[in-house]
């Protein structure tokens, strides 16, 4: 099935991907962000926060976007 | 960016929107919702995600909106802090390339390009305004509104009366920090 996938890692990605029926959010994350820490990303499906075992459906829009973007001046 | 750096007493941050033909040429600066103090800035995670969705819907590629991270520093030094370095490594360390750009209130700039293709590397790059390119007219009202809409102040003056007073004057009146503080004190008494 086809889903829209958005991620800023690597060359950046915002396009449709083909994934097997029954794929969960956690499985897609492991496949697309190998070695990545889920806590470093806000994972959304159809613009709503998603849980790891959420099963993806055809046409879903999945985004992995960075979290904790913080800056500070030197002490 | 200069206006947003100076309009309040907080740090500010955002993403540079770059030209698809020249990925280091920043054409616009976009803020996301953020909690700021005089010395810190922290983006709201949901707002970052929403920013990404909006940019994709607008037909942009991630490499043109999610790779140039810009924020301001108080004082005169634009040198990155440990917090800046940690964020740059953690958030942008998996991208093929990214830029951390800092603009100090005193005018100093800092920009560093890091890339992770081939052997990888990192180098400081110069910062300049390219006046040969077309640009939109000054719009202080809209820029100030962007600040008001996105910046929530951290620390003892955060929220409540302080923000309301700031907001109520946002469009019609430009307040210096001193004027703002005086009005706030009046409003709180």
Coordinates of C-alpha atoms in Angstrom, one line a residue:
Chain A
X1 CA 0.0 0.0 0.0
X2 CA 1.0 3.6 -0.5
X3 CA 1.7 6.1 2.3
X4 CA 3.1 9.6 2.3
X5 CA 6.3 9.8 4.2
X6 CA 8.2 12.9 5.4
X7 CA 11.6 13.0 7.0
X8 CA 14.5 15.4 7.1
X9 CA 17.2 12.8 7.5
X10 CA 19.7 11.9 4.8
X11 CA 18.8 13.7 1.6
X12 CA 15.4 14.5 3.1
X13 CA 12.2 12.8 2.0
X14 CA 8.7 13.9 1.2
X15 CA 7.1 11.4 -1.1
X16 CA 4.9 8.3 -1.4
X17 CA 6.4 5.0 -0.3
X18 CA 5.2 1.5 -0.7
X19 CA 4.9 -0.5 2.5
X20 CA 3.4 -3.8 3.4
X21 CA -0.1 -4.0 4.8
X22 CA -0.1 -4.2 8.6
X23 CA 3.1 -2.2 9.0
X24 CA 3.2 -0.4 12.3
X25 CA 4.7 3.0 13.1
X26 CA 7.5 1.3 15.1
X27 CA 8.3 -1.0 12.2
X28 CA 8.5 1.9 9.7
X29 CA 10.6 3.9 12.1
X30 CA 13.1 1.0 12.5
X31 CA 13.2 0.6 8.7
X32 CA 13.6 4.3 7.8
X33 CA 15.7 5.5 10.7
X34 CA 18.0 2.7 11.6
X35 CA 19.8 3.3 14.8
X36 CA 17.7 6.4 15.5
X37 CA 16.1 7.1 18.8
X38 CA 12.3 7.6 18.7
X39 CA 12.6 10.1 21.5
X40 CA 14.5 12.4 19.1
X41 CA 11.5 12.6 16.8
X42 CA 7.9 13.7 16.9
X43 CA 6.2 10.9 15.0
X44 CA 2.8 11.9 13.6
X45 CA 0.3 10.1 11.4
X46 CA -2.1 12.3 9.5
X47 CA -0.8 15.3 11.6
X48 CA -1.7 13.6 14.9
X49 CA 0.8 12.1 17.4
X50 CA 1.1 8.4 16.9
X51 CA 1.9 5.5 19.1
X52 CA 4.5 2.8 18.3
X53 CA 2.0 0.0 17.6
X54 CA -0.4 2.0 15.5
X55 CA -1.0 0.1 12.3
X56 CA -0.6 2.3 9.2
X57 CA -3.3 2.4 6.5
X58 CA -3.2 3.2 2.9
X59 CA -3.0 6.9 2.2
X60 CA -1.7 7.7 5.7
X61 CA 0.7 10.6 6.0
X62 CA 3.6 9.8 8.3
X63 CA 6.2 12.4 9.4
X64 CA 9.3 12.0 11.6
X65 CA 10.3 15.5 12.6
X66 CA 13.1 16.6 15.0
X67 CA 12.4 17.4 18.6
X68 CA 14.1 19.5 21.3
X69 CA 15.6 22.1 19.0
X70 CA 17.2 24.4 21.5
X71 CA 19.7 27.1 21.5
X72 CA 21.4 29.1 24.1
X73 CA 24.1 31.7 24.4
X74 CA 27.4 30.6 25.8
X75 CA 27.6 30.8 29.6
Chain B
X1 CA 15.9 38.4 11.1
X2 CA 17.4 41.7 12.3
X3 CA 14.0 43.0 13.2
X4 CA 13.0 39.8 15.0
X5 CA 16.3 39.7 16.8
X6 CA 15.7 43.2 18.1
X7 CA 12.0 43.5 18.6
X8 CA 12.0 41.8 22.0
X9 CA 14.5 41.1 24.7
X10 CA 14.6 37.4 24.0
X11 CA 16.6 35.2 21.7
X12 CA 14.6 34.0 18.7
X13 CA 15.0 31.2 16.2
X14 CA 13.6 29.7 13.1
X15 CA 14.4 28.0 9.8
X16 CA 15.8 29.6 6.7
X17 CA 13.8 29.0 3.5
X18 CA 16.4 28.6 0.7
X19 CA 16.4 28.8 -3.0
X20 CA 16.1 25.4 -4.6
X21 CA 18.8 26.4 -7.1
X22 CA 21.1 27.6 -4.4
X23 CA 20.5 25.8 -1.1
X24 CA 22.8 28.2 0.9
X25 CA 20.9 31.3 -0.3
X26 CA 18.3 32.0 2.4
X27 CA 15.3 33.9 0.9
X28 CA 13.1 34.0 4.0
X29 CA 13.2 33.3 7.7
X30 CA 10.3 31.5 9.3
X31 CA 9.7 31.3 13.0
X32 CA 7.9 28.4 14.7
X33 CA 6.3 28.6 18.1
X34 CA 9.0 28.8 20.7
X35 CA 9.7 29.4 24.4
X36 CA 12.4 32.0 24.8
X37 CA 14.3 33.8 27.4
X38 CA 17.0 36.4 27.1
X39 CA 19.6 33.6 26.7
X40 CA 17.7 30.6 25.4
X41 CA 15.3 29.5 22.7
X42 CA 13.4 26.2 22.5
X43 CA 11.2 25.3 19.6
X44 CA 7.8 23.7 20.2
X45 CA 7.9 20.2 18.8
X46 CA 4.3 20.3 17.4
X47 CA 5.0 23.6 15.8
X48 CA 8.1 22.2 14.1
X49 CA 6.1 19.2 12.8
X50 CA 3.3 21.5 11.6
X51 CA 5.9 23.7 9.9
X52 CA 7.3 20.7 8.0
X53 CA 3.7 19.7 6.9
X54 CA 2.9 23.2 5.7
X55 CA 6.1 23.4 3.7
X56 CA 5.5 20.1 2.1
X57 CA 2.0 21.1 1.2
X58 CA 3.4 24.3 -0.3
X59 CA 5.5 22.1 -2.6
X60 CA 8.9 22.6 -1.0
X61 CA 11.5 19.9 -0.5
X62 CA 12.9 19.3 3.0
X63 CA 16.3 20.4 1.8
X64 CA 14.9 23.9 1.2
X65 CA 13.3 24.5 4.5
X66 CA 14.7 22.1 7.2
X67 CA 18.4 22.5 6.9
X68 CA 19.3 26.0 7.8
X69 CA 18.7 26.5 11.5
X70 CA 19.0 30.1 12.6
X71 CA 18.9 31.7 16.0
X72 CA 20.0 34.9 17.7
X73 CA 22.3 35.4 20.7
X74 CA 22.2 38.3 23.1
X75 CA 25.4 40.3 23.5
X76 CA 28.1 40.5 21.0
X77 CA 29.2 36.9 20.6
X78 CA 27.7 34.6 17.9
X79 CA 29.9 31.7 18.9
X80 CA 27.8 28.6 19.4
X81 CA 27.3 27.3 22.9
X82 CA 27.4 23.7 24.1
X83 CA 23.6 23.6 23.9
X84 CA 23.8 24.9 20.3
X85 CA 26.4 22.2 19.4
X86 CA 24.4 19.5 21.0
X87 CA 21.3 20.4 19.1
X88 CA 23.1 20.7 15.9
X89 CA 24.7 17.3 16.3
X90 CA 21.5 15.5 17.5
X91 CA 18.9 17.1 15.3
X92 CA 20.8 17.7 12.1
X93 CA 23.5 15.0 12.4
X94 CA 21.6 12.5 10.3
X95 CA 20.9 14.9 7.4
X96 CA 23.2 14.9 4.5
X97 CA 24.0 18.5 5.3
X98 CA 22.9 21.3 7.5
X99 CA 23.8 24.8 8.5
X100 CA 23.8 26.3 12.0
X101 CA 23.6 30.1 11.7
X102 CA 23.7 32.5 14.6
X103 CA 23.2 36.3 14.7
X104 CA 24.3 38.1 17.8
X105 CA 22.6 41.3 18.9
X106 CA 25.9 43.1 18.6
X107 CA 26.0 42.2 14.9
X108 CA 28.4 39.3 14.8
X109 CA 27.4 36.4 12.7
X110 CA 28.4 32.7 12.7
X111 CA 27.5 30.0 10.2
X112 CA 28.8 26.5 9.9
X113 CA 28.0 23.9 7.3
X114 CA 28.3 20.3 8.3
X115 CA 27.9 17.5 5.8
X116 CA 27.7 13.8 6.2
X117 CA 28.2 12.6 2.7
X118 CA 31.5 11.1 1.6
X119 CA 34.1 11.5 4.3
X120 CA 31.9 14.2 6.0
X121 CA 33.1 17.4 7.4
X122 CA 32.3 20.8 8.8
X123 CA 33.4 24.3 7.9
X124 CA 32.6 27.8 8.8
X125 CA 31.1 29.7 5.9
X126 CA 30.8 33.5 5.5
X127 CA 27.5 35.3 5.9
X128 CA 26.5 38.2 3.7
X129 CA 23.3 39.9 2.4
X130 CA 23.0 39.5 -1.4
X131 CA 21.5 42.9 -2.4
X132 CA 21.5 41.8 -6.0
X133 CA 18.5 39.6 -5.4
X134 CA 14.9 40.9 -5.3
X135 CA 13.3 41.2 -1.9
X136 CA 9.9 42.2 -0.5
X137 CA 9.2 45.5 1.2
X138 CA 9.6 46.1 4.9
X139 CA 6.6 45.1 6.9
X140 CA 7.2 45.8 10.5
X141 CA 3.6 45.2 11.5
X142 CA 3.6 41.7 10.0
X143 CA 7.1 40.9 11.4
X144 CA 6.1 42.1 14.9
X145 CA 2.9 40.0 14.7
X146 CA 5.1 37.0 13.8
X147 CA 7.1 37.6 16.9
X148 CA 4.0 38.0 19.1
X149 CA 2.3 34.9 17.6
X150 CA 5.3 32.6 18.1
X151 CA 7.4 33.7 21.0
X152 CA 6.4 32.8 24.5
X153 CA 8.6 34.3 27.1
X154 CA 10.2 32.0 29.6
X155 CA 11.2 33.0 33.2
X156 CA 9.6 35.1 35.8
X157 CA 7.9 37.5 33.3
X158 CA 6.4 34.7 31.2
X159 CA 2.7 34.6 30.3
X160 CA -0.3 36.3 31.8
X161 CA -0.4 40.1 32.0
X162 CA 3.0 40.5 30.4
X163 CA 2.0 38.7 27.2
X164 CA -1.4 40.4 27.0
X165 CA 0.1 43.9 27.3
X166 CA 2.7 43.0 24.7
X167 CA 0.0 41.6 22.4
X168 CA -2.3 44.5 22.8
X169 CA 0.3 46.8 21.6
X170 CA 1.7 44.5 19.0
X171 CA 0.3 45.9 15.8
X172 CA -0.5 49.5 16.6
X173 CA 2.5 50.5 18.6
X174 CA 6.2 49.5 18.7
X175 CA 7.4 49.4 22.3
X176 CA 11.0 49.4 23.3
X177 CA 11.8 46.9 26.0
X178 CA 11.9 49.7 28.6
X179 CA 8.5 51.0 27.6
X180 CA 7.2 47.5 27.6
X181 CA 8.5 46.9 31.1
X182 CA 7.0 50.1 32.4
X183 CA 3.6 49.3 30.9
X184 CA 3.8 45.8 32.2
X185 CA 4.6 47.0 35.7
X186 CA 1.6 49.4 35.5
X187 CA -0.6 46.6 34.3
X188 CA 0.4 44.3 37.1
X189 CA -0.1 46.8 39.8

